[in-house]
Tab-separated table of C-alpha atoms in Angstrom:
chain	number	residue	atom	x	y	z
A	1	UNK	CA	2.860	-20.000	8.645
A	2	UNK	CA	-0.609	-18.922	7.458
A	3	UNK	CA	-1.084	-20.401	4.488
A	4	UNK	CA	0.468	-21.212	1.301
A	5	UNK	CA	0.226	-19.691	-2.584
A	6	UNK	CA	1.059	-20.955	-5.407
A	7	UNK	CA	2.443	-18.462	-8.748
A	8	UNK	CA	3.732	-20.122	-11.640
A	9	UNK	CA	6.940	-22.434	-11.097
A	10	UNK	CA	6.985	-20.501	-6.892
A	11	UNK	CA	5.523	-21.440	-3.864
A	12	UNK	CA	4.719	-18.540	-1.343
A	13	UNK	CA	4.558	-18.497	1.664
A	14	UNK	CA	2.404	-15.993	4.245
A	15	UNK	CA	3.337	-15.523	7.679
A	16	UNK	CA	2.497	-12.884	10.301
A	17	UNK	CA	5.933	-11.492	9.944
A	18	UNK	CA	5.373	-10.994	6.102
A	19	UNK	CA	5.698	-13.311	2.322
A	20	UNK	CA	8.579	-15.346	1.417
A	21	UNK	CA	9.461	-17.643	-1.281
A	22	UNK	CA	11.295	-20.417	-0.091
A	23	UNK	CA	13.592	-18.820	2.683
A	24	UNK	CA	13.900	-15.482	0.808
A	25	UNK	CA	12.188	-13.017	2.263
A	26	UNK	CA	10.079	-10.773	-0.423
A	27	UNK	CA	10.894	-7.229	-0.258
A	28	UNK	CA	7.519	-6.243	1.608
A	29	UNK	CA	7.600	-3.432	4.048
A	30	UNK	CA	4.440	-4.151	6.256
A	31	UNK	CA	5.513	-1.751	8.805
A	32	UNK	CA	4.882	-4.152	11.594
A	33	UNK	CA	1.184	-4.688	10.269
A	34	UNK	CA	0.318	-8.367	11.342
A	35	UNK	CA	-0.236	-10.054	8.795
A	36	UNK	CA	-3.834	-11.840	9.311
A	37	UNK	CA	-5.059	-13.644	5.942
A	38	UNK	CA	-4.586	-13.356	2.690
A	39	UNK	CA	-6.376	-14.074	-1.436
A	40	UNK	CA	-5.299	-14.192	-4.556
A	41	UNK	CA	-6.955	-11.099	-6.085
A	42	UNK	CA	-5.471	-11.660	-9.578
A	43	UNK	CA	-3.241	-13.781	-11.760
A	44	UNK	CA	-0.235	-11.349	-10.114
A	45	UNK	CA	-1.206	-10.282	-7.228
A	46	UNK	CA	-2.811	-10.762	-3.915
A	47	UNK	CA	-4.351	-9.288	-1.025
A	48	UNK	CA	-3.358	-9.654	2.612
A	49	UNK	CA	-5.466	-9.029	5.345
A	50	UNK	CA	-3.438	-6.815	8.873
A	51	UNK	CA	-4.194	-6.040	12.135
A	52	UNK	CA	-2.319	-3.030	12.344
A	53	UNK	CA	-2.496	-1.252	9.181
A	54	UNK	CA	-5.816	-2.647	7.293
A	55	UNK	CA	-5.978	-4.300	3.340
A	56	UNK	CA	-2.202	-4.182	1.356
A	57	UNK	CA	-2.828	-4.680	-2.483
A	58	UNK	CA	1.121	-6.433	-3.045
A	59	UNK	CA	2.010	-8.460	-6.510
A	60	UNK	CA	4.033	-11.103	-6.897
A	61	UNK	CA	7.436	-9.990	-6.171
A	62	UNK	CA	6.211	-8.452	-2.739
A	63	UNK	CA	5.473	-4.636	-4.080
A	64	UNK	CA	3.158	-2.991	-2.390
A	65	UNK	CA	0.931	-1.415	-5.098
A	66	UNK	CA	-1.966	-0.019	-2.392
A	67	UNK	CA	-2.268	-0.018	0.906
A	68	UNK	CA	-5.581	1.359	2.431
A	69	UNK	CA	-6.533	1.536	6.072
A	70	UNK	CA	-8.744	4.115	7.899
A	71	UNK	CA	-6.340	7.286	6.963
A	72	UNK	CA	-8.112	7.022	3.055
A	73	UNK	CA	-11.332	5.466	3.945
A	74	UNK	CA	-11.662	1.590	5.627
A	75	UNK	CA	-13.397	1.938	9.307
A	76	UNK	CA	-11.228	-0.223	10.996
A	77	UNK	CA	-7.183	-0.954	10.721
A	78	UNK	CA	-7.598	-4.782	12.055
A	79	UNK	CA	-9.036	-6.702	9.039
A	80	UNK	CA	-8.958	-10.602	10.662
A	81	UNK	CA	-10.172	-12.301	7.732
A	82	UNK	CA	-10.907	-11.662	3.479
A	83	UNK	CA	-13.416	-13.415	1.529
A	84	UNK	CA	-13.630	-12.464	-2.446
A	85	UNK	CA	-17.637	-12.873	-4.334
A	86	UNK	CA	-18.205	-13.766	-7.470
A	87	UNK	CA	-17.842	-10.195	-8.806
A	88	UNK	CA	-14.563	-9.752	-7.495
A	89	UNK	CA	-16.031	-7.324	-4.262
A	90	UNK	CA	-13.583	-7.753	-0.963
A	91	UNK	CA	-15.444	-8.672	1.817
A	92	UNK	CA	-13.606	-7.230	5.067
A	93	UNK	CA	-14.184	-9.619	9.038
A	94	UNK	CA	-13.127	-6.285	10.379
A	95	UNK	CA	-12.177	-6.260	14.290
A	96	UNK	CA	-15.593	-5.536	14.863
A	97	UNK	CA	-18.217	-5.315	12.234
A	98	UNK	CA	-18.462	-6.425	7.932
A	99	UNK	CA	-16.749	-4.094	5.511
A	100	UNK	CA	-16.568	-4.002	1.934
A	101	UNK	CA	-14.122	-3.052	-0.733
A	102	UNK	CA	-15.873	-3.063	-4.768
A	103	UNK	CA	-12.835	-3.792	-5.785
A	104	UNK	CA	-13.233	-3.469	-10.005
A	105	UNK	CA	-14.982	0.119	-9.502
A	106	UNK	CA	-13.358	2.927	-11.662
A	107	UNK	CA	-14.420	5.224	-8.646
A	108	UNK	CA	-11.436	5.548	-5.739
A	109	UNK	CA	-12.120	7.490	-2.550
A	110	UNK	CA	-10.277	10.224	-0.655
A	111	UNK	CA	-11.267	11.206	2.826
A	112	UNK	CA	-10.070	13.610	5.381
A	113	UNK	CA	-7.830	12.188	7.719
A	114	UNK	CA	-4.254	13.601	9.715
A	115	UNK	CA	-2.343	11.688	8.198
A	116	UNK	CA	-3.016	12.582	3.927
A	117	UNK	CA	-3.598	16.510	5.465
A	118	UNK	CA	-6.488	16.413	3.417
A	119	UNK	CA	-8.963	19.242	4.702
A	120	UNK	CA	-12.218	20.563	4.573
A	121	UNK	CA	-15.153	19.647	2.712
A	122	UNK	CA	-14.909	18.791	-1.418
A	123	UNK	CA	-15.883	21.110	-3.547
A	124	UNK	CA	-13.738	20.693	-6.966
A	125	UNK	CA	-10.972	19.075	-8.897
A	126	UNK	CA	-9.188	19.006	-11.510
A	127	UNK	CA	-5.650	17.289	-13.135
A	128	UNK	CA	-3.062	18.722	-15.014
A	129	UNK	CA	-0.157	16.700	-16.214
A	130	UNK	CA	0.363	14.607	-13.211
A	131	UNK	CA	-0.756	16.478	-10.392
A	132	UNK	CA	-4.438	15.860	-8.751
A	133	UNK	CA	-5.446	19.584	-7.091
A	134	UNK	CA	-8.392	18.522	-4.672
A	135	UNK	CA	-10.665	22.322	-3.506
A	136	UNK	CA	-12.602	21.696	-0.680
A	137	UNK	CA	-13.774	24.346	1.566
A	138	UNK	CA	-10.083	25.120	3.041
A	139	UNK	CA	-8.312	25.867	0.332
A	140	UNK	CA	-6.845	23.806	-2.033
A	141	UNK	CA	-4.294	20.600	-2.121
A	142	UNK	CA	-2.855	18.299	-4.887
A	143	UNK	CA	-1.301	15.118	-5.231
A	144	UNK	CA	1.715	15.001	-7.261
A	145	UNK	CA	1.797	11.784	-10.032
A	146	UNK	CA	-2.297	10.552	-8.404
A	147	UNK	CA	-2.799	7.921	-10.607
A	148	UNK	CA	0.357	6.043	-9.050
A	149	UNK	CA	-0.409	8.092	-5.006
A	150	UNK	CA	-3.919	7.381	-5.297
A	151	UNK	CA	-3.834	4.221	-4.119
A	152	UNK	CA	-1.266	4.561	-1.140
A	153	UNK	CA	-1.689	6.606	1.680
A	154	UNK	CA	0.379	9.511	0.534
A	155	UNK	CA	0.033	12.683	1.640
A	156	UNK	CA	-1.511	15.772	0.187
A	157	UNK	CA	0.090	19.217	-0.290
A	158	UNK	CA	-1.552	22.523	0.070
A	159	UNK	CA	-0.784	25.587	-1.770
A	160	UNK	CA	-0.114	28.495	-0.177
A	161	UNK	CA	-1.907	31.831	1.092
A	162	UNK	CA	-5.575	29.700	-0.044
A	163	UNK	CA	-7.365	28.547	2.654
A	164	UNK	CA	-11.070	28.864	2.189
A	165	UNK	CA	-13.648	27.733	-0.036
A	166	UNK	CA	-11.985	26.897	-3.752
A	167	UNK	CA	-15.155	27.362	-5.815
A	168	UNK	CA	-13.760	25.871	-9.158
A	169	UNK	CA	-11.267	24.485	-10.787
A	170	UNK	CA	-9.972	24.172	-14.849
A	171	UNK	CA	-7.807	23.901	-16.934
A	172	UNK	CA	-7.861	26.743	-19.367
A	173	UNK	CA	-5.440	27.322	-22.081
A	174	UNK	CA	-3.010	25.172	-20.254
A	175	UNK	CA	-3.158	26.924	-17.342
A	176	UNK	CA	-5.309	25.913	-14.139
A	177	UNK	CA	-7.730	28.366	-12.539
A	178	UNK	CA	-9.324	28.207	-9.139
A	179	UNK	CA	-12.289	30.790	-8.268
A	180	UNK	CA	-11.986	30.807	-4.920
A	181	UNK	CA	-14.430	32.343	-2.123
A	182	UNK	CA	-13.057	36.097	-2.678
A	183	UNK	CA	-11.458	35.861	-6.217
A	184	UNK	CA	-10.059	34.407	-9.145
A	185	UNK	CA	-6.180	32.972	-9.010
A	186	UNK	CA	-3.525	30.883	-11.515
A	187	UNK	CA	-1.793	28.593	-10.028
A	188	UNK	CA	1.540	28.188	-11.374
A	189	UNK	CA	3.113	25.231	-9.837
A	190	UNK	CA	2.185	25.391	-6.287
A	191	UNK	CA	2.144	29.194	-6.588
A	192	UNK	CA	-1.215	31.372	-6.121
A	193	UNK	CA	-0.727	34.034	-8.296
A	194	UNK	CA	-4.968	36.355	-8.224
A	195	UNK	CA	-5.297	37.415	-11.429
A	196	UNK	CA	-8.537	39.751	-10.589
A	197	UNK	CA	-9.200	42.865	-9.140
A	198	UNK	CA	-9.611	42.737	-5.555
A	199	UNK	CA	-12.571	43.377	-5.472
A	200	UNK	CA	-13.828	41.158	-3.747
A	201	UNK	CA	-16.873	39.680	-5.846
A	202	UNK	CA	-16.572	36.199	-5.851
A	203	UNK	CA	-15.325	33.408	-7.901
A	204	UNK	CA	-18.186	30.793	-8.842
A	205	UNK	CA	-17.467	29.510	-12.238
A	206	UNK	CA	-15.035	29.959	-14.944
A	207	UNK	CA	-15.831	29.549	-19.115
A	208	UNK	CA	-14.142	30.177	-21.466
A	209	UNK	CA	-15.601	27.943	-24.479
A	210	UNK	CA	-17.116	31.533	-25.949
A	211	UNK	CA	-14.758	33.178	-27.090
A	212	UNK	CA	-10.828	32.215	-27.857
A	213	UNK	CA	-8.536	33.771	-25.218
A	214	UNK	CA	-10.972	35.399	-23.225
A	215	UNK	CA	-13.171	33.692	-20.719
A	216	UNK	CA	-15.745	34.852	-18.194
A	217	UNK	CA	-16.258	34.060	-14.638
A	218	UNK	CA	-19.420	34.226	-12.532
A	219	UNK	CA	-19.437	36.053	-9.331
A	220	UNK	CA	-22.145	37.997	-6.453
A	221	UNK	CA	-22.324	41.477	-8.621
A	222	UNK	CA	-22.489	39.476	-12.100
A	223	UNK	CA	-19.872	38.790	-14.941
A	224	UNK	CA	-16.053	39.508	-14.923
A	225	UNK	CA	-13.562	39.204	-17.876
A	226	UNK	CA	-10.218	37.434	-18.392
A	227	UNK	CA	-8.237	37.699	-21.348
A	228	UNK	CA	-5.646	35.322	-22.480
A	229	UNK	CA	-1.946	37.601	-23.118
A	230	UNK	CA	1.539	37.159	-22.851
A	231	UNK	CA	0.857	32.891	-21.660
A	232	UNK	CA	-0.573	34.334	-18.427
A	233	UNK	CA	-4.444	35.563	-17.835
A	234	UNK	CA	-5.514	39.017	-16.791
A	235	UNK	CA	-8.109	41.068	-15.118
A	236	UNK	CA	-9.965	42.519	-18.443
A	237	UNK	CA	-13.248	44.238	-16.827
A	238	UNK	CA	-16.889	43.845	-15.261
A	239	UNK	CA	-19.687	43.248	-17.375
A	240	UNK	CA	-23.400	43.458	-15.283
């Protein structure tokens, strides 16, 4: 037993293999992570430092709220100990060094890794419904139910057909528009549909707040004009 944590009228036992409430093991799937230490982070949750899979945030029902490891920003998966300072920032004693997690920050970090399938350098982002879209130098990726999954080691999915730089993303007339390095695309669900004229003039930025149901895209040779008709954006000519 590594430590005891008191919650309401219960006493939780923290062991290397998980969290127990008396003789009952709470439903925590730590995937053989091997717990090294724990700290309370709120009235209803705690953090577990593990040997094999970084940092777990769990509630007192035993549910995993989030998991941070090398796949989503930590320096190492091996954490010996934890310390929570006055600002509620969490200090990590790695196997080889010290790390800091700005726990109360509204900014969350997601990096490219083999696990989350996110590739390239970030260029653009947009949220449509409950899905987060990220444009990078290597295509367009999306994460469903992003408010929950962004805290976990969740996989991003790639939109087929877009393998280069996505310079700009925006939601226009409830349609997700992507300014790709060569053309302009409307994203219908997880399908990319070209709406420009195949001239390969490129596209850098989309603006649709000038005239109702019209939009303008900056490209290498000037401006392209688009018109919203029958629930989709359509190419409407060039402005030089």
